[in-house]
PDB file of C-alpha atoms in Angstrom:
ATOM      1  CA  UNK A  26      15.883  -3.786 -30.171  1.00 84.00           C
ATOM      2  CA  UNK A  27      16.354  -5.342 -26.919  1.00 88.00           C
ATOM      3  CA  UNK A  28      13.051  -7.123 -25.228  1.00 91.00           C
ATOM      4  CA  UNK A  29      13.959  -8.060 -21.333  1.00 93.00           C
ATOM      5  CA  UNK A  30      11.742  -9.856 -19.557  1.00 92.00           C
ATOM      6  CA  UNK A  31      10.528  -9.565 -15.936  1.00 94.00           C
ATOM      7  CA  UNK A  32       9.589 -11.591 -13.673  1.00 94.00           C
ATOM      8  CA  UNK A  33       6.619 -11.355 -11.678  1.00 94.00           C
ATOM      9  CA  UNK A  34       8.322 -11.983  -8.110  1.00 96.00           C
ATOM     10  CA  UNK A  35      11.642 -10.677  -7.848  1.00 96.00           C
ATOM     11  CA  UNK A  36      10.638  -7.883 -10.441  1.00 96.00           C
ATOM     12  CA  UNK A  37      12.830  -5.231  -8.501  1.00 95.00           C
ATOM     13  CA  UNK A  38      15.963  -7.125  -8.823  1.00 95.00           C
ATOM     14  CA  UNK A  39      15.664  -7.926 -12.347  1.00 96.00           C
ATOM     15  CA  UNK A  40      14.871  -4.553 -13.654  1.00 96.00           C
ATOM     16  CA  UNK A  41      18.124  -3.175 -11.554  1.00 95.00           C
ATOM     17  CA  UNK A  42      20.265  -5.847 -12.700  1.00 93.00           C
ATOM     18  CA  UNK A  43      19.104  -4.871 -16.493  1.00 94.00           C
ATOM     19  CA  UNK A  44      18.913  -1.413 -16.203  1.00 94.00           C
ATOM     20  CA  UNK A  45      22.584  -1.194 -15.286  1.00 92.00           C
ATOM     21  CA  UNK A  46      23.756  -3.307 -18.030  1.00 92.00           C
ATOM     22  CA  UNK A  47      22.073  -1.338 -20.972  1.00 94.00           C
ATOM     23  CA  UNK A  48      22.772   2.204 -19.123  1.00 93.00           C
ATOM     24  CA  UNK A  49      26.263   1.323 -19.362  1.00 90.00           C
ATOM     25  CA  UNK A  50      26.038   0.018 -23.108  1.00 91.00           C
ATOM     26  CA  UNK A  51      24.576   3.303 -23.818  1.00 91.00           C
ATOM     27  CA  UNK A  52      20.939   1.624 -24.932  1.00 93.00           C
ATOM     28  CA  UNK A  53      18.691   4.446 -25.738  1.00 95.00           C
ATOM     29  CA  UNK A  54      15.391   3.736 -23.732  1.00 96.00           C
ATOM     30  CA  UNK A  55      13.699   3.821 -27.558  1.00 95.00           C
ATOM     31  CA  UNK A  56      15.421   0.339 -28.262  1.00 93.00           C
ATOM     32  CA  UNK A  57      14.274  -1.306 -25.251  1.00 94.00           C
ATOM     33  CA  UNK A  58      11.120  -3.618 -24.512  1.00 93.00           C
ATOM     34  CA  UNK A  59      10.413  -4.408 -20.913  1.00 94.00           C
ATOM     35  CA  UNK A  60       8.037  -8.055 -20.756  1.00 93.00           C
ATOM     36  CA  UNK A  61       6.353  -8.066 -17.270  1.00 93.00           C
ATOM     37  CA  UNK A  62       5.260 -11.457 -16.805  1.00 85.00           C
ATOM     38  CA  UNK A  63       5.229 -12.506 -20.282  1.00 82.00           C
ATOM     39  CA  UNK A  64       1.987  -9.742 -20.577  1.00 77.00           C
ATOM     40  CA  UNK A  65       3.710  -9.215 -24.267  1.00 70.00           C
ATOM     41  CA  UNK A  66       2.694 -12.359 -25.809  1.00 63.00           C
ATOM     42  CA  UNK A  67       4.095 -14.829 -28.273  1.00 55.00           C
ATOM     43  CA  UNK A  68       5.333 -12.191 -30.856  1.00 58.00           C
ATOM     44  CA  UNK A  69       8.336 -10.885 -28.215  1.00 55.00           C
ATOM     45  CA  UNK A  70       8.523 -13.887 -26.422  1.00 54.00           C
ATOM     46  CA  UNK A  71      12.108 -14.254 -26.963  1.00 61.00           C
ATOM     47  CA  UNK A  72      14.459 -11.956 -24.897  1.00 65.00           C
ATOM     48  CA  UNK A  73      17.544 -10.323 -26.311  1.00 73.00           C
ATOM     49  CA  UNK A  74      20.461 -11.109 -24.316  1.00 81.00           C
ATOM     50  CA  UNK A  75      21.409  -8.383 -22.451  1.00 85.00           C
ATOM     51  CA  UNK A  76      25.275  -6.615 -22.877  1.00 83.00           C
ATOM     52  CA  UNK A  77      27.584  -7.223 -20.531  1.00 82.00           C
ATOM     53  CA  UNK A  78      28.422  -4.998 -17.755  1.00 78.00           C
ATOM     54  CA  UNK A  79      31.307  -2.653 -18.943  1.00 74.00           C
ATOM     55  CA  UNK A  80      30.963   0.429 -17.278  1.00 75.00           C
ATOM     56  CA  UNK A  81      29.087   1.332 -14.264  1.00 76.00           C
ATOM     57  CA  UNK A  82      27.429   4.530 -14.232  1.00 77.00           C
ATOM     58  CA  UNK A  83      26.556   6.320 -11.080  1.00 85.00           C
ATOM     59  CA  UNK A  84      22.533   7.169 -10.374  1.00 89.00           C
ATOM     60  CA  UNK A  85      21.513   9.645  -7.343  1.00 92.00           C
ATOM     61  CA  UNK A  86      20.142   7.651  -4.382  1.00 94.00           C
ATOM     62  CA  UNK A  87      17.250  10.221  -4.529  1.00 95.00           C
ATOM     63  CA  UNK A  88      16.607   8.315  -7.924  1.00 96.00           C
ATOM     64  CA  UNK A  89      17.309   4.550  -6.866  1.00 95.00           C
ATOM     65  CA  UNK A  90      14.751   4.985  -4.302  1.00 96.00           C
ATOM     66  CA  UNK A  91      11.933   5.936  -6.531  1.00 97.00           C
ATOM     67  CA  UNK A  92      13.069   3.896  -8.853  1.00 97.00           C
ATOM     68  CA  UNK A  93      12.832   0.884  -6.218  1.00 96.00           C
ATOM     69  CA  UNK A  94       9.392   1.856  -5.311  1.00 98.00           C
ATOM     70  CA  UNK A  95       8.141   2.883  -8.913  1.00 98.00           C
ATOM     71  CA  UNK A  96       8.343  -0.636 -10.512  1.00 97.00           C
ATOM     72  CA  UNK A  97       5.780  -2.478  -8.169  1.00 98.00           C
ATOM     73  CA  UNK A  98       3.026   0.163  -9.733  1.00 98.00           C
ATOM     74  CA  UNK A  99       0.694  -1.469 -12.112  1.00 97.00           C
ATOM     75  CA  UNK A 100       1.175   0.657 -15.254  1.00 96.00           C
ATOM     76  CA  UNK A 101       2.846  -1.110 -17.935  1.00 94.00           C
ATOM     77  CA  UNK A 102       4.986   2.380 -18.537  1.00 95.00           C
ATOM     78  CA  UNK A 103       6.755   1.877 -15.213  1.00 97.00           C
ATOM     79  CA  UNK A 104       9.664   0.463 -16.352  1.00 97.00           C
ATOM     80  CA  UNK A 105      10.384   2.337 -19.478  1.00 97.00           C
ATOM     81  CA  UNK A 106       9.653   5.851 -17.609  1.00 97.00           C
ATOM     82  CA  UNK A 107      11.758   5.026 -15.114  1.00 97.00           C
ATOM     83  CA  UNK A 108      14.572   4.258 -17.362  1.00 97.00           C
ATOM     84  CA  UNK A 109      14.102   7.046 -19.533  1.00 97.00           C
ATOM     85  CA  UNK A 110      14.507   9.247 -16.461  1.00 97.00           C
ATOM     86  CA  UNK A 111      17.685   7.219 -15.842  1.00 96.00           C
ATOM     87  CA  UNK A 112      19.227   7.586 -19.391  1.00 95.00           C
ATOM     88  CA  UNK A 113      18.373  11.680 -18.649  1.00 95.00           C
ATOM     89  CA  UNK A 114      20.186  11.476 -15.621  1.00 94.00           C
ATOM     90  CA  UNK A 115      23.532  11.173 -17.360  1.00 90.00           C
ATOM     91  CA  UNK A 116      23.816  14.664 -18.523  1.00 90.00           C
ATOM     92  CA  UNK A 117      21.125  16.329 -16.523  1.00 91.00           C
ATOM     93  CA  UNK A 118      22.718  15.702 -12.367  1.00 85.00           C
ATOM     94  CA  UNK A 119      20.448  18.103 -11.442  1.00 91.00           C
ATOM     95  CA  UNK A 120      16.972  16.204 -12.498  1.00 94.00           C
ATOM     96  CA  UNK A 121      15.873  14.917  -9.513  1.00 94.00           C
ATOM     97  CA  UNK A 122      15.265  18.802  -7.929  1.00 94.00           C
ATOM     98  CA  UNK A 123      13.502  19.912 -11.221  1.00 93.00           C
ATOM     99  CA  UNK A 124      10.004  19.746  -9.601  1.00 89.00           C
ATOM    100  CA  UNK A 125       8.578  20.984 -13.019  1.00 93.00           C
ATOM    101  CA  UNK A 126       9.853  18.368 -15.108  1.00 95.00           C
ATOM    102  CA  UNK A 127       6.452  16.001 -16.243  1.00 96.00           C
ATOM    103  CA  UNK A 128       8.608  13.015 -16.934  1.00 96.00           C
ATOM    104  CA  UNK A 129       9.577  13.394 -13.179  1.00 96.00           C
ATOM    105  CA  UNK A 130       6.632  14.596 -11.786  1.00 97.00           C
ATOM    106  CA  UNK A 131       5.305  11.405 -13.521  1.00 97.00           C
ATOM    107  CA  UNK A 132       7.215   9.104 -11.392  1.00 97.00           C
ATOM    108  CA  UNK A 133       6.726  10.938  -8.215  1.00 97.00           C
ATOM    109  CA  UNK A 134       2.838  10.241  -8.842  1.00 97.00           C
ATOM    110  CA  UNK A 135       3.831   6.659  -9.262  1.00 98.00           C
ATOM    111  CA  UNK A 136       5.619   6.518  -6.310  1.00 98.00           C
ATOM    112  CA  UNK A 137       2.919   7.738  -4.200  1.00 97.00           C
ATOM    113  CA  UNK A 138       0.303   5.657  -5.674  1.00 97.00           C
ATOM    114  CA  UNK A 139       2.379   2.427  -4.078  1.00 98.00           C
ATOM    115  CA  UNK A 140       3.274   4.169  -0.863  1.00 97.00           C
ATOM    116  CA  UNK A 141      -0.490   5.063  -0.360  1.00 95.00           C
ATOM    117  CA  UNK A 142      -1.606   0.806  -1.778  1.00 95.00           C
ATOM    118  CA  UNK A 143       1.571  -0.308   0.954  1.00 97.00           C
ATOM    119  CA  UNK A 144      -0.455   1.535   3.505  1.00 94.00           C
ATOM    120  CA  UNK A 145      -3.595   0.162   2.343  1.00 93.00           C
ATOM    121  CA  UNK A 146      -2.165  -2.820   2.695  1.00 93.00           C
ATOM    122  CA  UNK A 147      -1.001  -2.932   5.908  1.00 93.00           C
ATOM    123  CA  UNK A 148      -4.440  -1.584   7.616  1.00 88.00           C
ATOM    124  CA  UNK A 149      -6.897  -3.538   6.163  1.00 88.00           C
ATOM    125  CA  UNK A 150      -5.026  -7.321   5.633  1.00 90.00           C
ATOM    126  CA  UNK A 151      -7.277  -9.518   7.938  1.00 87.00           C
ATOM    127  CA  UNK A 152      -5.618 -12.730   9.083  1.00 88.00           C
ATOM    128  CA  UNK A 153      -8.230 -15.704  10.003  1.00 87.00           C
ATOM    129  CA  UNK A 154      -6.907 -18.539  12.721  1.00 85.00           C
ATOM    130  CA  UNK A 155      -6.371 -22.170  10.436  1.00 84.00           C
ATOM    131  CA  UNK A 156      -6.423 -23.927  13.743  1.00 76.00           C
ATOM    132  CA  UNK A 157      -3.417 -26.580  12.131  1.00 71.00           C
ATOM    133  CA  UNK A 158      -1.634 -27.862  15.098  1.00 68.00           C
ATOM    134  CA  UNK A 159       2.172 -27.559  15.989  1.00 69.00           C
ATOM    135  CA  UNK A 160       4.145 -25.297  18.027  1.00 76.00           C
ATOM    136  CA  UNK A 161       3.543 -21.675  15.936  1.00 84.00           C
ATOM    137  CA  UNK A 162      -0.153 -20.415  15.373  1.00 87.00           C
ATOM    138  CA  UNK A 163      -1.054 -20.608  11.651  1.00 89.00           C
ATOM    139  CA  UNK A 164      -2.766 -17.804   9.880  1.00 90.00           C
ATOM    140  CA  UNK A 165      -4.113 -16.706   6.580  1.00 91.00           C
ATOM    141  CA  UNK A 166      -5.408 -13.607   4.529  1.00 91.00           C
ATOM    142  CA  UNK A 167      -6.989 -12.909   0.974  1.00 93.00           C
ATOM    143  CA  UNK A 168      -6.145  -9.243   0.183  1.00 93.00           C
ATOM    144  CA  UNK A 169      -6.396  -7.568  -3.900  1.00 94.00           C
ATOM    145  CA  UNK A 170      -3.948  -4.321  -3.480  1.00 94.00           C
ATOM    146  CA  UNK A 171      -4.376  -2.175  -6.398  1.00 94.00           C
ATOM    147  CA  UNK A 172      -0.553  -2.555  -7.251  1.00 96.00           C
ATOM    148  CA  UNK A 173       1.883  -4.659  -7.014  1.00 97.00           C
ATOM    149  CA  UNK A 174       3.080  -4.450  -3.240  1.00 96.00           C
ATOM    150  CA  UNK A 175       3.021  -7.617  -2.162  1.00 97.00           C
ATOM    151  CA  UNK A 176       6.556  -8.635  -2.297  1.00 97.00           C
ATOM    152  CA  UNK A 177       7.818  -4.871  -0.555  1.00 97.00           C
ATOM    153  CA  UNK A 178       5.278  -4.933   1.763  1.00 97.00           C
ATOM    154  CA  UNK A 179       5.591  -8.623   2.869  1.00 97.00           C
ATOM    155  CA  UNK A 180       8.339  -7.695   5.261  1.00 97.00           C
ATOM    156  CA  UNK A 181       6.467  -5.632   7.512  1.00 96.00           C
ATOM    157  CA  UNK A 182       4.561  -8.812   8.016  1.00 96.00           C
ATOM    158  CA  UNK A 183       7.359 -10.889   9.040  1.00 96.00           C
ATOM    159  CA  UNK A 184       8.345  -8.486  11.625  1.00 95.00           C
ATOM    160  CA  UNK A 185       5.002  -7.448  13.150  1.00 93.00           C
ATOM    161  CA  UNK A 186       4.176 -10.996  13.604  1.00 93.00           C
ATOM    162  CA  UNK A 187       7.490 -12.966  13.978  1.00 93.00           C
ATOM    163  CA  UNK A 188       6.219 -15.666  16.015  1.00 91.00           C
ATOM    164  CA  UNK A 189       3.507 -17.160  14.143  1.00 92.00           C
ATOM    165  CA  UNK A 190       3.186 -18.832  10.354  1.00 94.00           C
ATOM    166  CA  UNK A 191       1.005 -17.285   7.648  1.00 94.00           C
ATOM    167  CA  UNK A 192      -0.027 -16.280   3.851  1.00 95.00           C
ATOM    168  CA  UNK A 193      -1.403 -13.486   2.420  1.00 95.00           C
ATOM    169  CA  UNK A 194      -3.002 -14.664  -1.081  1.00 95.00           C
ATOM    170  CA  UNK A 195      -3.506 -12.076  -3.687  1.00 95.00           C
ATOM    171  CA  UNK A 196      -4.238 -12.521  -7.463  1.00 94.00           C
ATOM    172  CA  UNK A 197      -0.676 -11.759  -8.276  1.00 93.00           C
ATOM    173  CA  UNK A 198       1.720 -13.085  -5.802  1.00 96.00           C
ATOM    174  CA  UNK A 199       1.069 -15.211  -2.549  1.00 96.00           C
ATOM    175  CA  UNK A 200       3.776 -14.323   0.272  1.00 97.00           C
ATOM    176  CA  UNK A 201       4.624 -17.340   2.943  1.00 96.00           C
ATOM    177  CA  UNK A 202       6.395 -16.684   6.052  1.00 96.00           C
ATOM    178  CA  UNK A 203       6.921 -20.309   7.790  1.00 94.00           C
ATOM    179  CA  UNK A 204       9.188 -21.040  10.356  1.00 93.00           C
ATOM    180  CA  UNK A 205      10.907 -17.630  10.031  1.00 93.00           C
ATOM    181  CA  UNK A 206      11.587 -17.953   6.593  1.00 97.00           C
ATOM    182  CA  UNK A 207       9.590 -15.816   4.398  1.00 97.00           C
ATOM    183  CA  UNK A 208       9.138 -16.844   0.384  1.00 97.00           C
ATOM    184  CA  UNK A 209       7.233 -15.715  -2.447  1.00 97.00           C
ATOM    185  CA  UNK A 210       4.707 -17.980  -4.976  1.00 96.00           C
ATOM    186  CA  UNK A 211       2.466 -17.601  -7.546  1.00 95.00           C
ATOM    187  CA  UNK A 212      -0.952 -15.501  -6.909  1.00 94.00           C
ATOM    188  CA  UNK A 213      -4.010 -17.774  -6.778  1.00 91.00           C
ATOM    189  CA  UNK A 214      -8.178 -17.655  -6.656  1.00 91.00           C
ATOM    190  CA  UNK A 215      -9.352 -16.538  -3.551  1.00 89.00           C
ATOM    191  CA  UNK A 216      -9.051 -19.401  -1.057  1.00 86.00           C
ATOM    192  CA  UNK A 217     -11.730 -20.574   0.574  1.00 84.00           C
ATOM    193  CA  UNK A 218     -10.814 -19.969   4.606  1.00 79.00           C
ATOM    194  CA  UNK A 219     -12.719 -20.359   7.640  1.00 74.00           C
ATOM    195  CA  UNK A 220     -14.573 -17.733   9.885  1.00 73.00           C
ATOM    196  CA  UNK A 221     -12.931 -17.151  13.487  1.00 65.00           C
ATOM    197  CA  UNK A 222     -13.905 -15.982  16.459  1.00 49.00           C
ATOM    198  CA  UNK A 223     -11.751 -12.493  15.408  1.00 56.00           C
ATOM    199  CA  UNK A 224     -14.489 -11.115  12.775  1.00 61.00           C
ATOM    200  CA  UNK A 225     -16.812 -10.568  15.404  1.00 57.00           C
ATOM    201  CA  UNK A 226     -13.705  -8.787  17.078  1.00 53.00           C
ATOM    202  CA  UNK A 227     -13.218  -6.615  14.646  1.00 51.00           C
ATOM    203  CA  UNK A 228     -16.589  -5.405  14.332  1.00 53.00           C
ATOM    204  CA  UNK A 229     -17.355  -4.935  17.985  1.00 58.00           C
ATOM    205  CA  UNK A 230     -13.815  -2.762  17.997  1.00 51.00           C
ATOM    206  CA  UNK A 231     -14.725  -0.751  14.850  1.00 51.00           C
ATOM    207  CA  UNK A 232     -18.668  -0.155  16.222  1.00 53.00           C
ATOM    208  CA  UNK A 233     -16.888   1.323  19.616  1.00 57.00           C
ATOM    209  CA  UNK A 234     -14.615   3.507  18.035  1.00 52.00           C
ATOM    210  CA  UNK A 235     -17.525   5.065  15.460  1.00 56.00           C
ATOM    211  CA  UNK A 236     -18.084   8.591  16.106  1.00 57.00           C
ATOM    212  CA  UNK A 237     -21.038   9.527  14.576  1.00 56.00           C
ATOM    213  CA  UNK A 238     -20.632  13.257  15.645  1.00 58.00           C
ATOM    214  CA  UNK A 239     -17.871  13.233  13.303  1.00 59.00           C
ATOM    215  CA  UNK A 240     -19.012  11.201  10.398  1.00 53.00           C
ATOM    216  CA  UNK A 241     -17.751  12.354   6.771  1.00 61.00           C
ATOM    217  CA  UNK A 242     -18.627   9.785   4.404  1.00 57.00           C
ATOM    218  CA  UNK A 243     -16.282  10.735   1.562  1.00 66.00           C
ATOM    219  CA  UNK A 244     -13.519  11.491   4.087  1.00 61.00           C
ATOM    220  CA  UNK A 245     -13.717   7.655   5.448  1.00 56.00           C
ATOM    221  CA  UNK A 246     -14.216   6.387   1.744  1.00 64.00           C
ATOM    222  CA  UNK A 247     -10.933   7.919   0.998  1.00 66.00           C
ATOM    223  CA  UNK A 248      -9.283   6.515   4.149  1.00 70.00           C
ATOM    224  CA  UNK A 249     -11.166   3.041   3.514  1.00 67.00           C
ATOM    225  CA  UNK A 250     -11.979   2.588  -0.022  1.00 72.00           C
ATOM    226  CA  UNK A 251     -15.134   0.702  -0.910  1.00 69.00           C
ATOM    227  CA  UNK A 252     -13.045  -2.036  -3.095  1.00 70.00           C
ATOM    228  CA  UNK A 253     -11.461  -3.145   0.418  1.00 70.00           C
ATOM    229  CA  UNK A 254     -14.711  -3.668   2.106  1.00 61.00           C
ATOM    230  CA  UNK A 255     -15.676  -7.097   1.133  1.00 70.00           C
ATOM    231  CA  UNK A 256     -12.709  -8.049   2.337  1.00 69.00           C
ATOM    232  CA  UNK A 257     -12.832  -6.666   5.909  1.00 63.00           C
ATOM    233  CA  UNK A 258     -15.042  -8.366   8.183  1.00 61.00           C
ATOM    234  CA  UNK A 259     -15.683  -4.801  10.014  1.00 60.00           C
ATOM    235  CA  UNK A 260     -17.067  -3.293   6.885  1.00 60.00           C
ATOM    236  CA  UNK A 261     -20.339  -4.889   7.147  1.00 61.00           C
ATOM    237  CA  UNK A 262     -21.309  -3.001  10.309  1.00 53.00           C
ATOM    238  CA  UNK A 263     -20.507   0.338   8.197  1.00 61.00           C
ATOM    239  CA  UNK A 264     -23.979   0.547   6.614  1.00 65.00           C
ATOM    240  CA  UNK A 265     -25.916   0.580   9.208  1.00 60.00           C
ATOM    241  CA  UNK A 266     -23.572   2.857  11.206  1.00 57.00           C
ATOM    242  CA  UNK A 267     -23.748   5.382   8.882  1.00 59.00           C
ATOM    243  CA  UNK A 268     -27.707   5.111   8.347  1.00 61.00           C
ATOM    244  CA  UNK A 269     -27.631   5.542  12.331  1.00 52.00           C
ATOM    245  CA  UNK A 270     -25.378   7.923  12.513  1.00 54.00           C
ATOM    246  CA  UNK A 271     -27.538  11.189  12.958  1.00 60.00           C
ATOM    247  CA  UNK A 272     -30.427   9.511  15.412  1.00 64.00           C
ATOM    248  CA  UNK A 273     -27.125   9.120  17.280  1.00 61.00           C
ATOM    249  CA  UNK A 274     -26.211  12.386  17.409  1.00 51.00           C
ATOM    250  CA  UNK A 275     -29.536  13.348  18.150  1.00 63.00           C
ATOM    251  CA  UNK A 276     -29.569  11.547  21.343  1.00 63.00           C
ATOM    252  CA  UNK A 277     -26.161  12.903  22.564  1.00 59.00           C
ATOM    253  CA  UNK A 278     -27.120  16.503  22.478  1.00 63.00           C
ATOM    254  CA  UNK A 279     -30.244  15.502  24.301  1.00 62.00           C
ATOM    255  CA  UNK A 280     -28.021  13.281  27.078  1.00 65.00           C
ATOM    256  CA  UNK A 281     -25.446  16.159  26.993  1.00 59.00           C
ATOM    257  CA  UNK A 282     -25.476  18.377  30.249  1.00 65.00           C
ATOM    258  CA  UNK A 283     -26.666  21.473  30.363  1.00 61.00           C
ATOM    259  CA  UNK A 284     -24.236  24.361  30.814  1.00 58.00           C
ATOM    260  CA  UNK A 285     -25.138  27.811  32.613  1.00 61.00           C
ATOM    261  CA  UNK A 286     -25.395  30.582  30.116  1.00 63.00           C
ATOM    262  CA  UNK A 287     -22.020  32.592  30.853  1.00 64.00           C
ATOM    263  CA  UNK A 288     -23.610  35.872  31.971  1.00 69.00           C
ATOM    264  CA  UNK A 289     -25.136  33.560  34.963  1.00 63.00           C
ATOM    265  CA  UNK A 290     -22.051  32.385  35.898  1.00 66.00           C
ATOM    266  CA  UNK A 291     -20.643  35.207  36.222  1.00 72.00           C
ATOM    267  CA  UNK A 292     -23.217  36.806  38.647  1.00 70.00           C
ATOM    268  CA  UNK A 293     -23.329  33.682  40.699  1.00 68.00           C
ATOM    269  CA  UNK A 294     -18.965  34.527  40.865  1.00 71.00           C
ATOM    270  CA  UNK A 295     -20.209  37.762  42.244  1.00 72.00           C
ATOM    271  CA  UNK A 296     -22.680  36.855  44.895  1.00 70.00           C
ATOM    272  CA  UNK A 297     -19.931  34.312  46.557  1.00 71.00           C
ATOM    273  CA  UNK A 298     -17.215  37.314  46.544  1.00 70.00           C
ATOM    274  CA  UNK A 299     -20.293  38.866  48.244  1.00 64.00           C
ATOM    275  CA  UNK A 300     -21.055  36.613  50.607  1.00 65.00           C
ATOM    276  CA  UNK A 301     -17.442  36.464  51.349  1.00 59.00           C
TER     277      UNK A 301
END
């Protein structure tokens, strides 16, 4: 039985790197134990040294991609699925189309479930100004994504906003981009960070854009989950919107213009021609 542990930052590099030595020893996925994090305990704390690489064997790109995206999910499964789909992949090449296979279709879920938490994550992390002096602006966010998408989504970060230093803390892994560099620590408690002039922002740009003519509450709680709301300073305005949100309608249709009935416009077509 081989235990391998896993880190909790650089988790994607170590599963590849261990995945392609026991796929090419021929480990059956039923002798492995993947540690995340040490989440096993005491009784498997110590790790079987992996084989040595001996043989490379080939996996579909379609495959490494999910695979790349399916380990930052929070089940504990994640990395034995996706290694039993690997092992499968050796005498099955076509897999990857069978959309009826559960053990795929498994994984594909997966995948999705980060992809949708990645795009959580980039819409509703909210930076707040630190005010530190020096040449770059300093910024910092508290954000609790439902998986673990700190470390692939971190880059989007870097490049969006290149010219200024910040950290987005999360229970699980902090991210760091100073000085251009970007670098990955421990998660941590909530910090405790000041209140800036861009919460009112927000919330005088989310009131604006409210249309209360076309309000679905369980269409926007999809879109904006409750869990993220604390979170967003925005989110406190929602309440009251919504409560609002048919008076408001009510007093559009009464400030909305009043349109001839089309039978009137017509004969008033008519009289012109005649008067022409």
């Amino acid at each position: 039985m081989y235990t391998v542990p896993l880190p909790r930052i650089g988790t994607d590099i170590a599963w590849r790197d261990a995945a392609k030595r026991l796929i090419g020893a021929g480990i059956s996925p039923d002798d492995i134990l993947w540690d995340y994090g040490g989440e096993m305990g005491a009784l498997f704390a110590t790790a079987t040294p992996l084989p040595p690489v001996t043989r490379r064997i080939k996996a579909p790109q379609s495959f490494v991609a999910m695979a790349n995206t399916v380990i930052w999910h929070k089940a504990p499964q994640r990395f034995g699925r996706a290694y039993a789909l690997l092992w499968r992949l050796r005498h099955e090449p076509g897999l990857m189309q069978d959309r009826a296979d559960p053990g795929l279709a498994k994984l594909r879920q997966m995948e999705k479930a980060v992809h949708r938490c990645q795009h959580k994550m980039k819409a509703f992390v909210r930076f707040r100004d630190l005010r530190q002096g020096g040449e770059r602006r300093s910024f910092a966010a508290w954000f609790e994504p439902t998986h673990h998408t700190v470390e692939p989504t971190a880059p989007f970060f870097a490049r969006r906003f290149a010219d200024m230093d910040w950290m987005i803390a999360t229970p699980d892994v902090t991210a760091q981009f100073v000085d251009g560099h970007l670098s990955f620590h421990p998660g941590q408690p909530k910090p405790d960070l000041p209140e800036d002039g861009a919460e009112a922002l927000w919330g005088t740009y989310f009131c604006n854009i409210f249309n209360p003519a076309r309000l679905k509450v369980q269409a926007m709680t999809s879109e904006m989950p409750k869990k993220y709301w604390k979170n967003m300073p925005e989110a406190a305005h929602i309440p009251g919107l919504i409560a609002g949100a048919e008076a408001q309608v009510q007093k559009m249709r009464e400030a909305a213009p009043t349109l001839p009935h089309a039978r009137a416009a017509k004969i008033a077509k008519r009289l012109r021609k005649d008067q022409d």
